[in-house]
Short mmCIF file of C-alpha atoms in Angstrom, two decimals:
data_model
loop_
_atom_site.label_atom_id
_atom_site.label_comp_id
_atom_site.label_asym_id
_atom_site.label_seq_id
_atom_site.Cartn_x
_atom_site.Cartn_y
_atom_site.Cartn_z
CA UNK A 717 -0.45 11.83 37.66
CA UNK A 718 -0.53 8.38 35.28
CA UNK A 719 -0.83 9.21 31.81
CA UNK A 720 -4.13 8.54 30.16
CA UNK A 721 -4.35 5.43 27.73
CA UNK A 722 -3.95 6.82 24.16
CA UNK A 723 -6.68 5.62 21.73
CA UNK A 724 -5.97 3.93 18.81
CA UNK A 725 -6.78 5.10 14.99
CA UNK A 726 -7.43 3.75 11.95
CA UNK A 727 -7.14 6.26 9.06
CA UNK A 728 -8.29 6.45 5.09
CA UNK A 729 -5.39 8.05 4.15
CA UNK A 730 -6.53 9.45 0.81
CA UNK A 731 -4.25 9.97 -2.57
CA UNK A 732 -0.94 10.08 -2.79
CA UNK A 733 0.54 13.30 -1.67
CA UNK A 734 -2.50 15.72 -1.44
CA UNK A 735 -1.38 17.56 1.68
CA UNK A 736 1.12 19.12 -0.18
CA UNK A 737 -0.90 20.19 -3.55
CA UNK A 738 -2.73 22.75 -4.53
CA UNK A 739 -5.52 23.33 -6.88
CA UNK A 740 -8.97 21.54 -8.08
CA UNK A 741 -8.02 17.62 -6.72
CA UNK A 742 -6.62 19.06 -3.22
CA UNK A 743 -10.01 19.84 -2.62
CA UNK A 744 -10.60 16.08 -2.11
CA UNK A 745 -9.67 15.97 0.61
CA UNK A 746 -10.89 18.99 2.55
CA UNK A 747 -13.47 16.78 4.85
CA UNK A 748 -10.55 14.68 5.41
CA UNK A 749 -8.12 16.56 6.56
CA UNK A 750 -10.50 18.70 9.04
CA UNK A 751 -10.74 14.98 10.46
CA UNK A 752 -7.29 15.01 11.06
CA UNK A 753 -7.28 18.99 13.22
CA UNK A 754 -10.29 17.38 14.66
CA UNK A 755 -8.03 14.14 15.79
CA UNK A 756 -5.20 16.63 16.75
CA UNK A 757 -7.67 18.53 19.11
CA UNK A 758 -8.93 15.27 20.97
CA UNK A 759 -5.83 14.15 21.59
CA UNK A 760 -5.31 17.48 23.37
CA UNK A 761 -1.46 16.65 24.02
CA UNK A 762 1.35 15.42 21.76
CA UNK A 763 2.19 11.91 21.99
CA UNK A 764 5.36 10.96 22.76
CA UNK A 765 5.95 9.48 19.23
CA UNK A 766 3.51 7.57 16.86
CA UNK A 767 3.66 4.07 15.53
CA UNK A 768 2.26 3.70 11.99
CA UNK A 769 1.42 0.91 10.50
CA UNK A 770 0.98 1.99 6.65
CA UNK A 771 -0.62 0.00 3.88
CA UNK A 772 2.24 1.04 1.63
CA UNK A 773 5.35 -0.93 3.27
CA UNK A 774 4.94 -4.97 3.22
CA UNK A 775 8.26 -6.96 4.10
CA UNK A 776 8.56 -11.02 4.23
CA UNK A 777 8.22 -10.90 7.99
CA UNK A 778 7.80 -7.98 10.02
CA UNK A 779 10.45 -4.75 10.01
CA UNK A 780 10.42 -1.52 11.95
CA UNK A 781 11.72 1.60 11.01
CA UNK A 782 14.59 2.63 13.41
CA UNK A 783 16.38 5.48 11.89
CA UNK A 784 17.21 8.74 13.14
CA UNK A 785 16.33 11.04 10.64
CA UNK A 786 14.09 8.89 8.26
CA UNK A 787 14.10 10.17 4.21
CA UNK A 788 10.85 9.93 2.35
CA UNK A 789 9.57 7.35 -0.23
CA UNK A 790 7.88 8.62 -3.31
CA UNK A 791 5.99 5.52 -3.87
CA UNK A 792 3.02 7.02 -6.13
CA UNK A 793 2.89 7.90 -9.84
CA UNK A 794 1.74 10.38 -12.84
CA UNK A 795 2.43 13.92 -10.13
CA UNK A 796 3.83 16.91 -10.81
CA UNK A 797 7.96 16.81 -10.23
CA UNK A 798 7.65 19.12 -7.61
CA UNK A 799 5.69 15.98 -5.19
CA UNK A 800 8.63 13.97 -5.90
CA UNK A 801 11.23 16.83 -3.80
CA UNK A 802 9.02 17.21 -0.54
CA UNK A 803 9.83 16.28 3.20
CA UNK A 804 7.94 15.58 6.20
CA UNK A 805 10.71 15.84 8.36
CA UNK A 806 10.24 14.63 11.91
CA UNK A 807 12.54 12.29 13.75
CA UNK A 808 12.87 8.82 14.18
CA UNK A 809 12.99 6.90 17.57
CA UNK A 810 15.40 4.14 17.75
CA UNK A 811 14.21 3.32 21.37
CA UNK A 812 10.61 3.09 20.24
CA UNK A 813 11.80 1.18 17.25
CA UNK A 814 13.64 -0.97 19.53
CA UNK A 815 10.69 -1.35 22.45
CA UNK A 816 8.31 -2.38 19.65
CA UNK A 817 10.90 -5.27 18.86
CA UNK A 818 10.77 -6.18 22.21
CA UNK A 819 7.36 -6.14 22.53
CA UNK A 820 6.63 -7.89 19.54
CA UNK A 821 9.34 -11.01 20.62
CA UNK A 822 8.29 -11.11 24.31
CA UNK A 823 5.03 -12.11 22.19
CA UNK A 824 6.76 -14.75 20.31
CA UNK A 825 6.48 -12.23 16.52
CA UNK A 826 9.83 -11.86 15.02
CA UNK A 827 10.79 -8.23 13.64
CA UNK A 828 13.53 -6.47 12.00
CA UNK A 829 15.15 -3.13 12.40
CA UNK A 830 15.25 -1.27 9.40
CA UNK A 831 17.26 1.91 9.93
CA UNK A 832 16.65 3.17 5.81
CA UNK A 833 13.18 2.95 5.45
CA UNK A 834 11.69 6.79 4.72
CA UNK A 835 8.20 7.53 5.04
CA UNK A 836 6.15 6.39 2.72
CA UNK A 837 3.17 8.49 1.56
CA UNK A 838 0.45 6.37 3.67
CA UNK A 839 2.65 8.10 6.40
CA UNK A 840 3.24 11.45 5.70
CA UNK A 841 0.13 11.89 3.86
CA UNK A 842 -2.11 11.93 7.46
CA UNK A 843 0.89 12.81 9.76
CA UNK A 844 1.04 16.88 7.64
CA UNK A 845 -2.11 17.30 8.60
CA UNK A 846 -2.08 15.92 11.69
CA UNK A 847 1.27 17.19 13.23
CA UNK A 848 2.50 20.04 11.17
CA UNK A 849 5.35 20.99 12.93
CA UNK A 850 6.79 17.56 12.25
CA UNK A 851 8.20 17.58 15.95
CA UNK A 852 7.17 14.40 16.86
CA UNK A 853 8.86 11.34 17.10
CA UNK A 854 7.55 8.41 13.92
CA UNK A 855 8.27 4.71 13.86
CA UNK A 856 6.87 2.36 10.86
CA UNK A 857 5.97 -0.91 11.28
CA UNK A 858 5.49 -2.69 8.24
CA UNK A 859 2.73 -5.53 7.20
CA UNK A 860 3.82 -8.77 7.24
CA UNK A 861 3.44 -10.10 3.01
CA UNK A 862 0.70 -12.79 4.15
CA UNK A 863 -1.56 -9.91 5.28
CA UNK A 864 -3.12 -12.65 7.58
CA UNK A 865 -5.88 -10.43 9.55
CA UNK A 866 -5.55 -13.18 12.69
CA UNK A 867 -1.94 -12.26 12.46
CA UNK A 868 -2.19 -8.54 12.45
CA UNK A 869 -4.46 -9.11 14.83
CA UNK A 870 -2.53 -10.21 17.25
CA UNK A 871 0.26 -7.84 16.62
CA UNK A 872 -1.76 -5.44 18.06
CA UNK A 873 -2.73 -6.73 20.84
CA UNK A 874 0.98 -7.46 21.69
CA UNK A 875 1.58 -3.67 21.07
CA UNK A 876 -1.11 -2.80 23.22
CA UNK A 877 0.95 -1.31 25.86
CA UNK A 878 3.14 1.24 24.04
CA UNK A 879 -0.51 3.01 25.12
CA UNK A 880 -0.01 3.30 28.36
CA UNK A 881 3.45 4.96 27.15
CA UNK A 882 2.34 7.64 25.63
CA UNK A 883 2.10 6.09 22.24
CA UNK A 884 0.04 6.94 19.64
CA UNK A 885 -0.42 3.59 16.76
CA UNK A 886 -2.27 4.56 13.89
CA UNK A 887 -3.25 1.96 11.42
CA UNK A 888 -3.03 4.09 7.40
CA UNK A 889 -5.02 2.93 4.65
CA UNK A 890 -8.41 2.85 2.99
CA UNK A 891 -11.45 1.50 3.74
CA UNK A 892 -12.39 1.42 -0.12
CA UNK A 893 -9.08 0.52 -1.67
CA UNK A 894 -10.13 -0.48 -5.73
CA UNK A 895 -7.92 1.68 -7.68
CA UNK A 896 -9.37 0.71 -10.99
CA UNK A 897 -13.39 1.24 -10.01
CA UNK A 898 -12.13 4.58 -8.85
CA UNK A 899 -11.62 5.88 -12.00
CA UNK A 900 -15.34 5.54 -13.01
CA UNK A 901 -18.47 5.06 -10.72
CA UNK A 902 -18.01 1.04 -9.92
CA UNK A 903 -17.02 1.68 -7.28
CA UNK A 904 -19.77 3.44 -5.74
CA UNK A 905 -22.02 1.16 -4.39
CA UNK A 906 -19.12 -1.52 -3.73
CA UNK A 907 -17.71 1.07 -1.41
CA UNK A 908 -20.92 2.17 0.00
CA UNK A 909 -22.02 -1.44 0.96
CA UNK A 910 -18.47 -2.41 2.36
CA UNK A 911 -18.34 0.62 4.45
CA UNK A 912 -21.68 0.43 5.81
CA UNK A 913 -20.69 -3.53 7.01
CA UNK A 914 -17.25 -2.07 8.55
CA UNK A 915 -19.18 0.34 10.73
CA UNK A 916 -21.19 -1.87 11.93
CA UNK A 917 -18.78 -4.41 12.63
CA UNK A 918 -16.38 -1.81 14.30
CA UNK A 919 -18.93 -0.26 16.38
CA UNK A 920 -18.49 -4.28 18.18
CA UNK A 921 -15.91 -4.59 20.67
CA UNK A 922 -14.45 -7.65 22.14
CA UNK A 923 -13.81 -10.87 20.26
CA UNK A 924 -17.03 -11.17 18.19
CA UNK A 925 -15.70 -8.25 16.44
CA UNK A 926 -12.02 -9.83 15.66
CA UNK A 927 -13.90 -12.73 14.43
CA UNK A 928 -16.24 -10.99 12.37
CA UNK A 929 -12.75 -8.98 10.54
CA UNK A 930 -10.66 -12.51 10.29
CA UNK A 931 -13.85 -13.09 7.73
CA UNK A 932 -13.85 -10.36 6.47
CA UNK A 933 -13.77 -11.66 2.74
CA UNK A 934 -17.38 -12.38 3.84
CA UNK A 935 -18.74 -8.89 4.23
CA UNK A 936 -20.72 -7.66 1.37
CA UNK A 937 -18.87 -6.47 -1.70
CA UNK A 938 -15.92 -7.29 0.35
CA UNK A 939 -13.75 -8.19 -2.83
CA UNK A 940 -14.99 -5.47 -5.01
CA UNK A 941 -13.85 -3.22 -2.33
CA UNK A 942 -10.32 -4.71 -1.84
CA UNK A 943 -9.09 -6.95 -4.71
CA UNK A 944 -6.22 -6.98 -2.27
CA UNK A 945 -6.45 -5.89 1.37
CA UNK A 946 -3.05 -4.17 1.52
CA UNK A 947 -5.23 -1.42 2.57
CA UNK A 948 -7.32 -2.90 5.06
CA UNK A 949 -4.75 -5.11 6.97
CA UNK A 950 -3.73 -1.82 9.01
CA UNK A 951 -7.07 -1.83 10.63
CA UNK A 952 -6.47 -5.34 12.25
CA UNK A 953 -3.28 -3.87 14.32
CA UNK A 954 -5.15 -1.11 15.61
CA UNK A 955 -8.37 -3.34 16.74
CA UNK A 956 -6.19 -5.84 18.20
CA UNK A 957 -4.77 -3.27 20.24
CA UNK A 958 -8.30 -1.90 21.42
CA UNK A 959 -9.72 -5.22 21.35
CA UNK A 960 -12.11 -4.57 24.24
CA UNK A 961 -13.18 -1.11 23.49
CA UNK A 962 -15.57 0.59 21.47
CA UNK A 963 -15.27 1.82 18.30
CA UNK A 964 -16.17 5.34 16.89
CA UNK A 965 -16.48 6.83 13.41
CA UNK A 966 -14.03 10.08 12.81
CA UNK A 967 -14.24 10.51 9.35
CA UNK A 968 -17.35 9.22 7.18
CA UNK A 969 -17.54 10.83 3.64
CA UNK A 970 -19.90 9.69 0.87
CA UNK A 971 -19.08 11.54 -1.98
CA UNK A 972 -15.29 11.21 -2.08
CA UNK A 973 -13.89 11.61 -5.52
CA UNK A 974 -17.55 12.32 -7.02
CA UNK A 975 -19.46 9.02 -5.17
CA UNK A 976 -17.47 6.70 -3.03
CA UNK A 977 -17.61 6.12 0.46
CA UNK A 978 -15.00 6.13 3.12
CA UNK A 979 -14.43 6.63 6.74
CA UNK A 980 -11.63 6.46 9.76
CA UNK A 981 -11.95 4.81 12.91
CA UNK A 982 -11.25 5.52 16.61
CA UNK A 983 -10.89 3.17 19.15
CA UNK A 984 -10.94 3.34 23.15
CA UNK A 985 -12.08 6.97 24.51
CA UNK A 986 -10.24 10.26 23.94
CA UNK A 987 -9.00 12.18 26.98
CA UNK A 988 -11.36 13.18 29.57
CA UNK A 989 -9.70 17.11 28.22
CA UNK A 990 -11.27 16.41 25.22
CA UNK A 991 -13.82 19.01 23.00
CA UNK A 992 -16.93 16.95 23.79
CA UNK A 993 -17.49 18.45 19.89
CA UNK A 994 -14.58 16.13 18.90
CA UNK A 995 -15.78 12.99 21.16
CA UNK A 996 -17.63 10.38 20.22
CA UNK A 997 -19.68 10.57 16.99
CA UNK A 998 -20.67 6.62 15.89
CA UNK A 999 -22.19 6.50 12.31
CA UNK A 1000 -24.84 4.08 12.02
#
């Protein structure tokens, strides 16, 4: 029996290491992370491994994780000591790292291997949730420093079949992504208009909606939303790789941290398996 195309997902990854906290600010995250069980059940079977393309690794030109038995990165601030000792400890692929290189140069995109590079908490942070047995194979692939959306772009479309492999690519960042508004209410409305532009835009599939995210400096509040769109480049990989299929919301929350507004993405159709509670729910 062929395997089924894997869909591809975009995910607001949240704050630093929450999966592994307790307490008043874990709670956060609670709508969240039953996005994530509820992305675990559509997907009905493991993937064979997971690409990740995290807003918290940027190299010169493109590098891929290729280690073995990848460490962690503690690449957040101001947390209790006991955040800085954790481990998500699934395995690396070399031969995915290593097909993705391929891939990517058949396409005429130069990569790296980077066999150091841990996971980084735009990584780890969704893939607890998601895969808590940690028993299943992660590669990184990291943004290239221009965070040119035409160029991410067309990463994923290059990566497109690692689908059909039984790959899962998940894009990690934030669809709101202003770090100082978030500490008082600025950023409310800023995120609320931003996100309510993105849904839109993804619910588009085909070209008009790569052209529309190549622009998207041009979406309302689109600056006050990302001073810099570290956060939002991830998405580009993961459209390009769907480009001609739908779009669906997965996670949509309005009163994150008090008042702002962010959401996940799913593109291309879950199994056929699939909880039809878990299928497609497009938010308007």
């Amino acid at each position: 029996m062929p395997m089924s195309r894997l869909p591809t997902y975009f995910i607001s990854h949240g704050g630093g290491p929450w999966p592994y906290m307790t307490g008043a600010f874990r709670r956060n995250f609670d709508v969240l992370e039953q996005s994530l069980v509820d992305m675990r059940h559509e997907l009905v079977d493991k993937p064979k491994a997971i690409l990740v393309i995290s807003g918290h690794w940027e190299t010169g030109g493109f590098a891929i994780s290729s280690g073995v038995k990848p460490g962690m990165v503690y690449d957040y601030h101001g947390f209790p000591d006991y955040l800085y000792h954790i481990a998500y400890n699934a395995p690396g692929s070399p031969e995915l790292a290593g097909r993705v290189r391929q891939i990517l140069g058949e396409a005429g995109i130069d990569a790296a291997l980077d066999p150091t590079r841990g996971f980084d908490h735009g990584t780890f942070s969704i893939l607890k949730p998601l895969y808590p047995d940690e028993d299943v194979p992660v590669v990184q692939l990291s943004l290239h420093a221009s965070l040119d959306p035409a160029l991410h772009l067309a990463v994923g479309r290059a990566l497109a079949p690692l689908r059909d492999e039984g790959v899962l690519i998940v894009g990690s960042g934030l669809s709101y992504h202003n770090l100082q508004a978030m500490r008082g209410s600025g950023g409310y409305e800023p995120s609320r208009r931003f996100d309510a532009w993105l849904r839109e835009t993804l619910a588009e599939a085909g070209k008009e909606r790569s052209a529309r995210l190549t622009q998207w400096e041009k979406a309302p509040a689109a600056r006050a939303a990302h001073p810099r769109e570290d956060h939002l480049i991830p998405l580009m990989v993961v459209v390009g790789a769907a480009e001609g299929e739908a779009g669906a919301v997965t996670y949509h929350q309005e009163d994150f941290f008090g008042g702002l507004t962010a959401s996940s993405f799913r593109f291309g159709q879950v199994p056929a398996t699939a909880d039809s509670t878990t299928a497609d729910r497009l938010t308007a």
